[in-house]
Coordinates of C-alpha atoms and ligand atoms in Angstrom, one line a residue:
X1 CA -98.0 82.6 95.2
X2 CA -97.3 84.4 91.9
X3 CA -96.8 82.3 88.8
X4 CA -94.3 83.5 86.2
X5 CA -92.2 82.2 83.4
X6 CA -88.9 83.1 85.1
X7 CA -87.4 84.2 88.3
X8 CA -84.0 85.9 88.1
X9 CA -81.9 86.4 91.2
X10 CA -79.9 89.7 91.3
X11 CA -80.2 93.0 89.5
X12 CA -76.6 93.8 88.4
X13 CA -75.5 93.8 84.8
X14 CA -76.6 90.2 84.4
X15 CA -80.0 90.2 86.0
X16 CA -81.2 93.4 84.3
X17 CA -80.2 92.3 80.8
X18 CA -81.8 88.9 81.4
X19 CA -85.0 90.5 82.5
X20 CA -85.1 92.7 79.5
X21 CA -84.3 89.8 77.2
X22 CA -87.0 87.5 78.5
X23 CA -89.6 90.2 79.0
X24 CA -89.1 92.5 76.1
X25 CA -87.6 90.2 73.5
X26 CA -89.5 87.0 74.2
X27 CA -92.7 88.5 75.8
X28 CA -92.4 86.3 78.9
X29 CA -93.3 87.1 82.4
X30 CA -90.3 87.5 84.7
X31 CA -89.3 89.1 88.0
X32 CA -85.9 89.9 89.4
X33 CA -85.5 89.3 93.2
X34 CA -82.9 91.7 94.6
X35 CA -81.6 91.6 98.2
X36 CA -80.3 95.2 98.1
X37 CA -82.5 98.3 98.2
X38 CA -81.3 99.4 94.8
X39 CA -80.2 97.9 91.5
X40 CA -76.5 97.6 90.5
X41 CA -75.2 94.4 92.1
X42 CA -71.5 94.6 92.7
X43 CA -71.7 98.4 92.2
X44 CA -74.5 98.7 94.7
X45 CA -72.5 97.0 97.5
X46 CA -68.8 97.8 96.8
X47 CA -68.7 101.5 97.8
X48 CA -65.3 101.4 99.4
X49 CA -63.0 104.5 98.8
X50 CA -61.3 104.3 95.5
X51 CA -63.7 101.7 94.1
X52 CA -63.5 101.9 90.3
X53 CA -63.5 99.6 87.4
X54 CA -60.3 98.2 86.0
X55 CA -61.8 97.9 82.5
X56 CA -62.0 101.0 80.4
X57 CA -65.4 102.7 80.6
X58 CA -66.2 102.6 76.9
X59 CA -66.0 98.8 77.1
X60 CA -67.5 98.4 80.6
X61 CA -71.1 98.8 79.3
X62 CA -73.9 97.0 77.5
X63 CA -73.3 96.8 73.8
X64 CA -76.7 95.2 72.9
X65 CA -78.4 98.5 72.6
X66 CA -77.3 101.2 70.2
X67 CA -79.5 103.7 71.9
X68 CA -77.9 103.2 75.3
X69 CA -74.4 103.5 73.8
X70 CA -75.4 106.7 72.1
X71 CA -77.2 108.2 75.1
X72 CA -74.8 107.4 77.9
X73 CA -71.6 109.4 78.4
X74 CA -68.7 108.3 80.6
X75 CA -66.6 110.9 82.2
X76 CA -63.3 109.1 82.9
X77 CA -61.2 106.4 81.3
X78 CA -61.9 104.1 84.3
X79 CA -65.3 104.8 85.8
X80 CA -65.7 105.2 89.6
X81 CA -68.3 103.2 91.5
X82 CA -70.9 106.0 91.8
X83 CA -70.7 106.6 88.0
X84 CA -71.2 102.9 87.2
X85 CA -74.1 102.8 89.6
X86 CA -75.6 105.8 87.9
X87 CA -75.2 104.1 84.6
X88 CA -77.0 101.0 85.8
X89 CA -79.8 103.1 87.2
X90 CA -80.0 104.9 83.9
X91 CA -80.4 101.6 82.1
X92 CA -83.1 100.4 84.6
X93 CA -85.1 103.5 83.8
X94 CA -84.4 103.5 80.1
X95 CA -85.6 99.9 79.7
X96 CA -88.4 100.4 82.2
X97 CA -87.1 97.5 84.3
X98 CA -88.0 98.7 87.8
X99 CA -91.6 97.5 87.7
X100 CA -90.3 93.9 87.5
X101 CA -87.5 94.2 90.1
X102 CA -88.4 93.4 93.7
X103 CA -85.9 95.3 95.8
X104 CA -85.2 94.4 99.5
X105 CA -86.2 90.9 98.6
X106 CA -83.7 88.1 99.4
X107 CA -84.4 84.7 98.0
X108 CA -84.4 82.3 100.9
X109 CA -85.1 79.0 99.2
X110 CA -85.8 77.4 95.7
X111 CA -87.0 73.9 95.2
X112 CA -87.5 72.1 91.9
X113 CA -90.8 70.3 91.6
X114 CA -90.1 67.2 89.4
X115 CA -93.8 66.6 88.8
X116 CA -94.4 70.0 87.1
X117 CA -90.8 70.9 86.0
X118 CA -91.1 74.2 87.8
X119 CA -89.3 76.0 90.5
X120 CA -90.9 77.0 93.8
X121 CA -89.2 80.0 95.2
X122 CA -89.5 81.6 98.6
X123 CA -88.1 84.9 99.9
X124 CA -87.1 86.1 103.3
X125 CA -89.9 88.6 103.3
X126 CA -92.6 85.9 102.8
X127 CA -93.2 86.1 99.1
X128 CA -93.6 82.9 97.0
X129 CA -93.2 82.4 93.3
X130 CA -93.7 79.5 90.9
X131 CA -91.7 79.7 87.7
X132 CA -90.5 77.5 84.9
X133 CA -87.0 78.9 84.9
X134 CA -84.7 79.9 87.7
X135 CA -81.8 82.1 86.5
X136 CA -79.1 83.1 88.9
X137 CA -77.5 86.5 88.2
X138 CA -75.7 86.8 91.6
X139 CA -72.3 87.7 90.4
X140 CA -69.0 85.9 90.9
X141 CA -67.6 88.1 93.6
X142 CA -70.5 88.9 95.9
X143 CA -70.1 86.7 98.9
X144 CA -67.6 88.5 101.3
X145 CA -64.7 86.5 102.6
X146 CA -64.3 87.6 106.2
X147 CA -61.3 85.9 107.8
X148 CA -62.0 84.4 111.2
X149 CA -59.4 86.2 113.3
X150 CA -59.6 85.7 117.0
X151 CA -60.7 88.7 119.1
X152 CA -62.6 90.8 116.4
X153 CA -65.5 91.1 118.8
X154 CA -63.2 92.7 121.4
X155 CA -62.1 95.5 119.0
X156 CA -63.2 98.9 120.3
X157 CA -62.9 100.7 117.0
X158 CA -64.9 100.2 113.8
X159 CA -64.3 97.6 111.2
X160 CA -65.6 97.1 107.6
X161 CA -65.4 94.7 104.8
X162 CA -64.9 96.5 101.5
X163 CA -67.7 94.5 99.8
X164 CA -70.3 95.6 102.4
X165 CA -69.4 99.3 102.7
X166 CA -71.7 101.6 104.5
X167 CA -73.7 103.8 102.2
X168 CA -73.0 106.9 104.3
X169 CA -69.3 106.4 103.8
X170 CA -66.5 106.3 106.4
X171 CA -64.6 109.3 107.7
X172 CA -60.9 108.4 108.1
X173 CA -59.8 111.9 109.1
X174 CA -57.5 111.8 112.1
X175 CA -57.9 108.1 112.4
X176 CA -55.3 105.3 112.7
X177 CA -56.5 102.8 110.0
X178 CA -55.4 99.3 109.2
X179 CA -56.0 97.6 105.9
X180 CA -55.8 93.8 105.6
X181 CA -55.4 92.7 102.0
X182 CA -53.5 93.8 98.9
X183 CA -55.6 92.4 96.1
X184 CA -57.3 94.6 93.5
X185 CA -59.6 96.1 96.1
X186 CA -57.0 96.9 98.8
X187 CA -54.7 98.3 96.1
X188 CA -57.6 100.7 94.9
X189 CA -58.5 101.7 98.5
X190 CA -55.1 102.1 100.1
X191 CA -54.0 105.4 98.2
X192 CA -57.4 107.0 98.9
X193 CA -57.5 106.0 102.6
X194 CA -53.9 107.2 103.0
X195 CA -54.8 110.6 101.7
X196 CA -57.2 111.3 104.7
X197 CA -56.2 109.0 107.5
X198 CA -53.8 110.1 110.3
X199 CA -51.9 106.9 109.8
X200 CA -52.4 103.9 107.6
X201 CA -50.9 100.5 108.3
X202 CA -51.1 98.0 105.5
X203 CA -51.0 94.3 106.5
X204 CA -49.6 92.5 103.5
X205 CA -49.6 88.7 103.3
X206 CA -48.9 88.2 99.6
X207 CA -47.2 91.0 97.7
X208 CA -48.8 91.7 94.3
X209 CA -48.0 93.1 90.9
X210 CA -50.1 96.1 89.9
X211 CA -50.3 98.1 86.7
X212 CA -50.8 101.9 86.7
X213 CA -54.2 102.8 85.4
X214 CA -53.2 106.3 84.1
X215 CA -56.8 107.3 84.7
X216 CA -57.9 110.7 83.2
X217 CA -61.0 112.4 82.1
X218 CA -62.2 111.4 78.7
X219 CA -61.6 114.0 76.0
X220 CA -64.6 115.1 73.8
X221 CA -62.7 113.5 70.8
X222 CA -62.5 110.1 72.5
X223 CA -66.2 110.3 73.6
X224 CA -67.1 111.0 70.0
X225 CA -64.8 108.3 68.7
X226 CA -66.3 105.6 71.1
X227 CA -69.8 106.4 70.0
X228 CA -69.1 106.6 66.2
X229 CA -67.0 103.4 66.3
X230 CA -69.1 101.3 68.7
X231 CA -69.4 98.5 66.2
X232 CA -65.7 98.3 65.6
X233 CA -65.0 98.4 69.4
X234 CA -67.5 95.6 70.0
X235 CA -65.9 93.5 67.2
X236 CA -62.5 93.8 69.0
X237 CA -64.1 92.9 72.3
X238 CA -65.6 89.8 70.7
X239 CA -62.2 88.7 69.5
X240 CA -60.1 89.6 72.5
X241 CA -59.4 86.6 74.8
X242 CA -60.6 88.7 77.8
X243 CA -63.3 90.7 76.2
X244 CA -61.3 94.0 76.3
X245 CA -61.3 96.6 73.6
X246 CA -57.7 96.1 72.3
X247 CA -55.8 93.4 70.4
X248 CA -53.4 90.9 71.9
X249 CA -50.1 91.0 70.0
X250 CA -49.2 87.8 68.2
X251 CA -45.5 88.0 69.1
X252 CA -43.7 86.0 71.8
X253 CA -41.8 88.0 74.4
X254 CA -38.9 85.8 73.7
X255 CA -38.5 86.6 70.1
X256 CA -37.8 90.3 70.7
X257 CA -34.3 91.6 71.7
X258 CA -34.2 92.7 75.3
X259 CA -33.7 96.4 74.7
X260 CA -36.6 96.5 72.3
X261 CA -38.8 94.5 74.8
X262 CA -37.9 96.9 77.6
X263 CA -38.9 99.9 75.5
X264 CA -42.2 98.2 74.6
X265 CA -42.9 97.4 78.2
X266 CA -42.1 101.0 79.2
X267 CA -44.5 102.3 76.6
X268 CA -47.3 100.1 77.8
X269 CA -46.6 101.0 81.4
X270 CA -46.9 104.6 80.5
X271 CA -50.2 103.9 78.6
X272 CA -51.6 102.2 81.6
X273 CA -54.1 99.4 82.2
X274 CA -54.4 95.8 81.1
X275 CA -52.9 96.5 77.6
X276 CA -49.5 95.8 79.3
X277 CA -50.5 92.1 79.6
X278 CA -51.5 92.1 75.9
X279 CA -48.1 93.1 74.7
X280 CA -46.9 89.5 74.0
X281 CA -49.1 86.5 73.4
X282 CA -47.2 84.2 75.7
X283 CA -47.1 86.2 78.9
X284 CA -49.7 83.9 80.5
X285 CA -48.5 80.7 79.0
X286 CA -44.7 80.7 79.1
X287 CA -42.9 81.0 82.5
X288 CA -39.8 82.5 80.7
X289 CA -41.9 85.1 78.8
X290 CA -43.8 85.9 81.9
X291 CA -40.6 86.5 83.9
X292 CA -39.6 89.3 81.5
X293 CA -42.8 91.2 82.4
X294 CA -42.6 90.3 86.1
X295 CA -39.0 91.5 86.3
X296 CA -40.0 94.7 84.6
X297 CA -42.7 95.4 87.2
X298 CA -40.5 94.4 90.1
X299 CA -37.9 96.9 88.9
X300 CA -40.6 99.6 88.6
X301 CA -41.7 98.9 92.2
X302 CA -38.1 99.3 93.4
X303 CA -37.8 102.6 91.4
X304 CA -41.0 104.1 92.7
X305 CA -40.8 103.1 96.4
X306 CA -38.1 105.2 98.1
X307 CA -37.5 103.2 101.3
X308 CA -35.5 100.2 100.1
X309 CA -36.8 97.8 102.8
X310 CA -40.4 98.7 101.9
X311 CA -39.7 98.3 98.2
X312 CA -38.1 94.9 98.9
X313 CA -41.2 93.7 100.7
X314 CA -43.6 94.9 98.0
X315 CA -41.5 93.5 95.2
X316 CA -40.9 90.1 96.8
X317 CA -43.6 88.5 94.7
X318 CA -43.9 84.7 94.7
X319 CA -46.1 84.1 91.6
X320 CA -46.0 84.8 87.9
X321 CA -47.4 88.1 86.7
X322 CA -51.1 88.0 86.0
X323 CA -51.5 84.5 87.3
X324 CA -53.5 86.1 90.0
X325 CA -55.9 88.8 88.7
X326 CA -53.5 91.8 88.2
X327 CA -54.7 94.9 90.0
X328 CA -54.8 98.2 88.2
X329 CA -54.0 101.2 90.4
X330 CA -53.8 104.9 90.8
X331 CA -50.6 105.7 92.7
X332 CA -50.5 102.5 94.8
X333 CA -46.8 102.0 95.1
X334 CA -46.2 105.8 95.4
X335 CA -48.5 105.7 98.5
X336 CA -45.7 103.9 100.4
X337 CA -43.6 107.1 100.1
X338 CA -46.0 109.0 102.4
X339 CA -44.9 109.6 106.0
X340 CA -48.3 108.4 107.3
X341 CA -48.2 104.9 105.7
X342 CA -46.4 101.8 106.9
X343 CA -46.3 98.3 105.6
X344 CA -46.4 95.2 107.8
X345 CA -45.2 91.8 106.5
X346 CA -47.7 89.3 107.9
X347 CA -46.2 86.5 105.9
X348 CA -43.2 86.8 108.2
X349 CA -45.1 87.8 111.4
X350 CA -48.7 86.6 111.0
X351 CA -51.7 88.2 112.6
X352 CA -52.2 86.5 116.0
X353 CA -55.4 88.2 117.0
X354 CA -57.4 91.4 117.1
X355 CA -57.3 93.1 120.5
X356 CA -59.5 95.8 121.9
X357 CA -57.0 98.3 120.6
X358 CA -55.9 97.0 117.2
X359 CA -54.1 94.2 115.4
X360 CA -51.5 92.0 117.1
X361 CA -49.0 90.1 115.0
X362 CA -46.5 87.6 116.4
X363 CA -44.1 90.5 116.7
X364 CA -46.0 93.7 117.6
X365 CA -49.4 95.2 118.4
X366 CA -50.6 98.0 116.1
X367 CA -53.1 100.4 117.7
X368 CA -55.9 101.2 115.3
X369 CA -59.2 103.1 115.3
X370 CA -60.5 101.4 112.1
X371 CA -59.8 98.1 110.4
X372 CA -60.7 97.6 106.7
X373 CA -60.9 94.0 105.5
X374 CA -60.0 94.0 101.8
X375 CA -59.9 90.3 102.0
X376 CA -61.9 89.4 99.0
X377 CA -64.7 87.0 98.3
X378 CA -65.8 83.4 98.4
X379 CA -65.6 83.6 94.7
X380 CA -67.8 82.0 92.0
X381 CA -69.5 79.4 94.2
X382 CA -70.1 81.2 97.5
X383 CA -73.1 83.2 96.4
X384 CA -74.7 80.3 94.6
X385 CA -74.3 77.8 97.4
X386 CA -75.8 80.3 99.8
X387 CA -79.0 80.4 97.8
X388 CA -80.3 77.2 99.3
X389 CA -81.4 75.6 96.0
X390 CA -82.7 72.1 95.9
X391 CA -82.7 70.2 92.6
X392 CA -83.7 66.7 91.4
X393 CA -84.0 64.0 94.1
X394 CA -84.0 66.6 96.9
X395 CA -80.3 67.2 96.4
X396 CA -79.1 70.7 97.4
X397 CA -76.4 72.6 95.5
X398 CA -74.3 72.7 98.7
X399 CA -74.3 68.9 98.8
X400 CA -73.7 68.5 95.1
X401 CA -70.7 70.9 95.1
X402 CA -69.1 69.7 98.4
X403 CA -66.0 68.6 96.4
X404 CA -66.0 71.6 94.1
X405 CA -68.3 73.0 91.4
X406 CA -69.5 71.0 88.4
X407 CA -71.3 72.8 85.5
X408 CA -71.8 72.4 81.8
X409 CA -70.3 75.5 80.1
X410 CA -70.9 77.4 83.4
X411 CA -74.5 77.7 82.2
X412 CA -76.2 74.7 83.8
X413 CA -75.6 72.4 86.8
X414 CA -76.3 68.6 86.5
X415 CA -79.4 67.8 88.6
X416 CA -80.8 71.3 88.5
X417 CA -83.2 71.3 85.5
X418 CA -84.5 74.6 84.1
X419 CA -81.9 76.5 86.2
X420 CA -79.3 78.7 84.4
X421 CA -76.3 80.3 86.0
X422 CA -75.1 83.5 84.4
X423 CA -71.3 83.6 84.6
X424 CA -71.3 80.5 86.8
X425 CA -68.1 78.5 87.6
X426 CA -66.8 77.0 84.4
X427 CA -67.4 80.2 82.4
X428 CA -64.7 82.6 81.4
X429 CA -66.4 85.5 83.3
X430 CA -63.9 86.6 86.0
X431 CA -61.0 86.3 83.6
X432 CA -62.7 88.8 81.4
X433 CA -64.1 92.2 81.2
X434 CA -67.5 91.2 82.7
X435 CA -70.1 93.0 80.5
X436 CA -69.3 91.2 77.2
X437 CA -69.1 87.9 79.1
X438 CA -72.5 88.6 80.7
X439 CA -74.1 89.6 77.4
X440 CA -72.9 86.3 75.8
X441 CA -74.4 84.3 78.6
X442 CA -77.7 86.1 78.7
X443 CA -78.1 85.9 74.9
X444 CA -77.3 82.1 74.9
X445 CA -79.8 81.5 77.7
X446 CA -82.4 83.5 76.0
X447 CA -81.9 81.6 72.7
X448 CA -82.1 78.3 74.6
X449 CA -85.4 79.3 76.3
X450 CA -86.8 80.5 73.0
X451 CA -85.8 77.2 71.4
X452 CA -87.8 75.4 74.1
X453 CA -90.8 77.6 73.7
X454 CA -90.8 77.2 69.9
X455 CA -90.5 73.4 70.2
X456 CA -93.0 73.1 73.1
X457 CA -90.3 71.7 75.5
X458 CA -90.8 71.9 79.2
X459 CA -87.5 71.0 80.6
X460 CA -83.8 71.4 79.9
X461 CA -81.1 69.8 82.0
X462 CA -77.5 68.5 81.7
X463 CA -76.4 65.0 82.7
X464 CA -73.4 64.3 85.0
X465 CA -71.4 63.3 81.9
X466 CA -71.7 66.8 80.5
X467 CA -70.5 68.3 83.8
X468 CA -67.6 65.9 84.0
X469 CA -66.5 66.5 80.4
X470 CA -66.7 70.3 80.8
X471 CA -64.7 70.2 84.0
X472 CA -62.0 68.3 82.1
X473 CA -62.0 71.1 79.5
X474 CA -61.8 73.7 82.3
X475 CA -58.8 71.9 83.8
X476 CA -57.1 71.5 80.5
X477 CA -57.6 75.2 79.6
X478 CA -56.2 76.2 82.9
X479 CA -53.2 73.9 82.7
X480 CA -52.3 75.4 79.4
X481 CA -51.6 78.6 81.2
X482 CA -49.6 79.7 84.3
X483 CA -52.8 80.4 86.2
X484 CA -52.9 77.2 88.3
X485 CA -49.3 77.9 89.4
X486 CA -50.5 80.2 92.1
X487 CA -51.6 78.1 95.0
X488 CA -53.1 80.9 97.1
X489 CA -55.4 82.2 94.4
X490 CA -59.2 82.7 94.6
X491 CA -59.5 81.3 91.1
X492 CA -58.8 78.0 92.9
X493 CA -60.8 78.7 96.0
X494 CA -57.6 78.7 98.1
X495 CA -58.5 82.0 99.8
X496 CA -61.4 80.5 101.8
X497 CA -60.3 78.1 104.5
X498 CA -61.8 74.6 103.9
X499 CA -63.0 75.4 100.4
X500 CA -62.3 72.6 97.9
X501 CA -59.6 73.6 95.6
X502 CA -60.8 73.3 92.0
X503 CA -59.8 75.8 89.2
X504 CA -63.1 77.5 88.7
X505 CA -63.1 79.8 85.6
X506 CA -62.7 78.7 82.0
X507 CA -59.3 80.0 80.9
X508 CA -59.6 79.1 77.2
X509 CA -60.7 82.7 76.4
X510 CA -64.0 84.4 75.8
X511 CA -63.8 84.3 72.0
X512 CA -63.1 80.5 71.9
X513 CA -65.7 79.9 74.6
X514 CA -68.2 81.8 72.5
X515 CA -67.5 79.6 69.6
X516 CA -67.9 76.5 71.7
X517 CA -71.3 77.7 72.9
X518 CA -72.4 78.4 69.3
X519 CA -71.3 75.0 68.1
X520 CA -73.2 73.4 71.0
X521 CA -76.4 75.1 69.7
X522 CA -75.6 74.2 66.0
X523 CA -75.1 70.6 67.1
X524 CA -78.6 70.5 68.5
X525 CA -77.7 71.6 72.0
X526 CA -75.0 69.0 72.4
X527 CA -74.7 67.9 76.0
X528 CA -78.1 69.2 77.0
X529 CA -81.2 67.1 77.4
X530 CA -84.7 68.3 76.7
X531 CA -88.1 66.8 77.6
Ligands
N01_601 O1 -59.8 90.1 96.9 P1 -58.5 89.2 96.7 P2 -60.1 91.6 96.2 N1 -55.2 87.4 106.5 O2 -58.9 87.9 97.1 C1 -55.7 89.0 101.7 C2 -62.3 91.9 91.5 N2 -62.2 93.3 91.6 O3 -61.4 92.0 96.8 O4 -53.1 86.8 98.6 C3 -54.4 88.2 105.8 O5 -57.9 89.4 95.3 C4 -55.2 88.2 100.5 O6 -53.9 87.7 100.8 P3 -53.4 86.4 100.1 C5 -61.1 91.3 90.8 O7 -61.4 90.3 90.0 C6 -62.5 94.0 90.5 O8 -58.9 92.5 96.3 O9 -54.5 85.4 100.1 N3 -54.7 88.6 104.5 C7 -55.2 89.3 99.5 O10 -54.1 90.2 99.6 C8 -60.3 90.8 92.0 O11 -59.3 89.9 91.7 C9 -62.4 95.3 90.5 O12 -52.2 86.0 100.8 C10 -55.7 88.0 104.0 C11 -56.5 90.1 99.8 O13 -56.7 89.9 101.2 C12 -61.4 90.3 92.9 O14 -62.4 91.3 92.7 C13 -62.0 96.0 91.6 C14 -56.6 87.1 104.6 C15 -57.7 89.6 99.1 O15 -57.4 89.8 97.7 C16 -61.1 90.2 94.3 O16 -60.3 91.3 94.7 C17 -61.7 95.3 92.8 C18 -56.2 86.8 106.0 N4 -56.9 85.9 106.7 C19 -61.8 93.9 92.7 N5 -57.6 86.7 103.8 C20 -62.8 96.0 89.2 O17 -62.1 96.6 88.6 C21 -57.3 87.4 102.6 N6 -56.3 88.1 102.7 C22 -64.1 95.8 88.6

């Protein structure tokens, strides 16, 4: 059994920065346990065609190191998965992290020993560790949601979930392919699969808004600007509600005359990306303001898609714009103008089963060679619950969260002392550009651990009352927006049958959340208990 100061689970953006912070800034002993055979987390697993980041590259990176900012160079406005994976490998080498990352090592169990205030951790490959701190860096979207559709084992073709994509890739040439799911992932993958498949059938349950990315190679001028103005960009990211590198306008959509508003939407549509959502401050809080944006996008869909019945199906959207995470695409709607692409409305005629030859809905059987499940994730809680963690009084996390997650600030869970969750439920995380949200969490946790070391404290935990009070804040923040209006959203856990429906992320904004976390520290770690 190896004795350490900290065990960190996962080597994506979070785990790597947490390792660096504890080991290199505080001089502690720490190891990262990583189930995959390489670093990168989400970007190690999600290798589906078209996988790319919806945040702009110059903001989708660590900002804690000036050296990394200066040495790394992105090639495109939105980086593709291989480029992000190269970036994370570059960081692992640059910070000499590899010697403390155990690859191919899946944690199988962790148990808190109340007598010593330490965690006892076991791995599937028989290693054991004893550590004061257990820090989960498992990501919010890393536990695949595979729908249980009758007959999948009879299917004679091949099938894949986008979040567990084969490293060698998949050849769609000459194949009849079916994609289930039109969330951010499906919308990225569909145009790329359509370009090589013989035929692509998209099975759509809920139509979705999507914003054009307008991806392009970065110009030398922009690359120079991003390096020279890194501090300014970081400052904007710190103030932006969602951690992006642009400002959110302070105007209401309703105070602008319609022709002016349409021109402004058109301009943002042409610019591409999430800036569209930032055009008016009330797009996510006022149903009326939201409808102006929603209507604009529905009209765009109808203009782009040539076959009126297909356009109608794609634009028949039942929720406010951006109340589900809005996808950002490269030629998604245009793809439906191809002769080799068809759209099936499984809201009207649901999938009945999978047969040996393909997918059968209540109306028709669709012969397929390959099925792609772009069906998302058991978000935020799935990967944590799977860890088999036992806290105080022998209570497991699965038992504790049976009615939904409870955390304090998304950072700690009542009954799980000395355990921190990077971007856990109750944090703004998934509503944000992830790297700045991750940096804030890692830096907060590192400060808390340093505080304990400086004061000679052994144990930090949060009482139930802190968890209850924070969940009330999470609910209030969500209810001040249109986000809970979508009943089939993964933010609520509604995409996983049987999952308790609790609004999971903190919707009060990253900048406000950062202030709350800072006040908590200034107020002598209000809501935490040390001993
Ligand atoms: O998953 P989703 P995702 N039968 O849950 C459908 C992030 N991300 O992987 O809406 C039929 O959004 C489901 O239908 P419905 C981003 O935060 C980031 O696309 O439940 N259909 C939906 O259409 C995103 O939000 C990037 O009716 C079924 C789709 O599958 C999050 O990941 C890139 C079904 C699932 O959509 C998740 O996106 C990509 C069933 N049984 C993703 N079950 C970046 O830019 C589900 N569906 C970094």
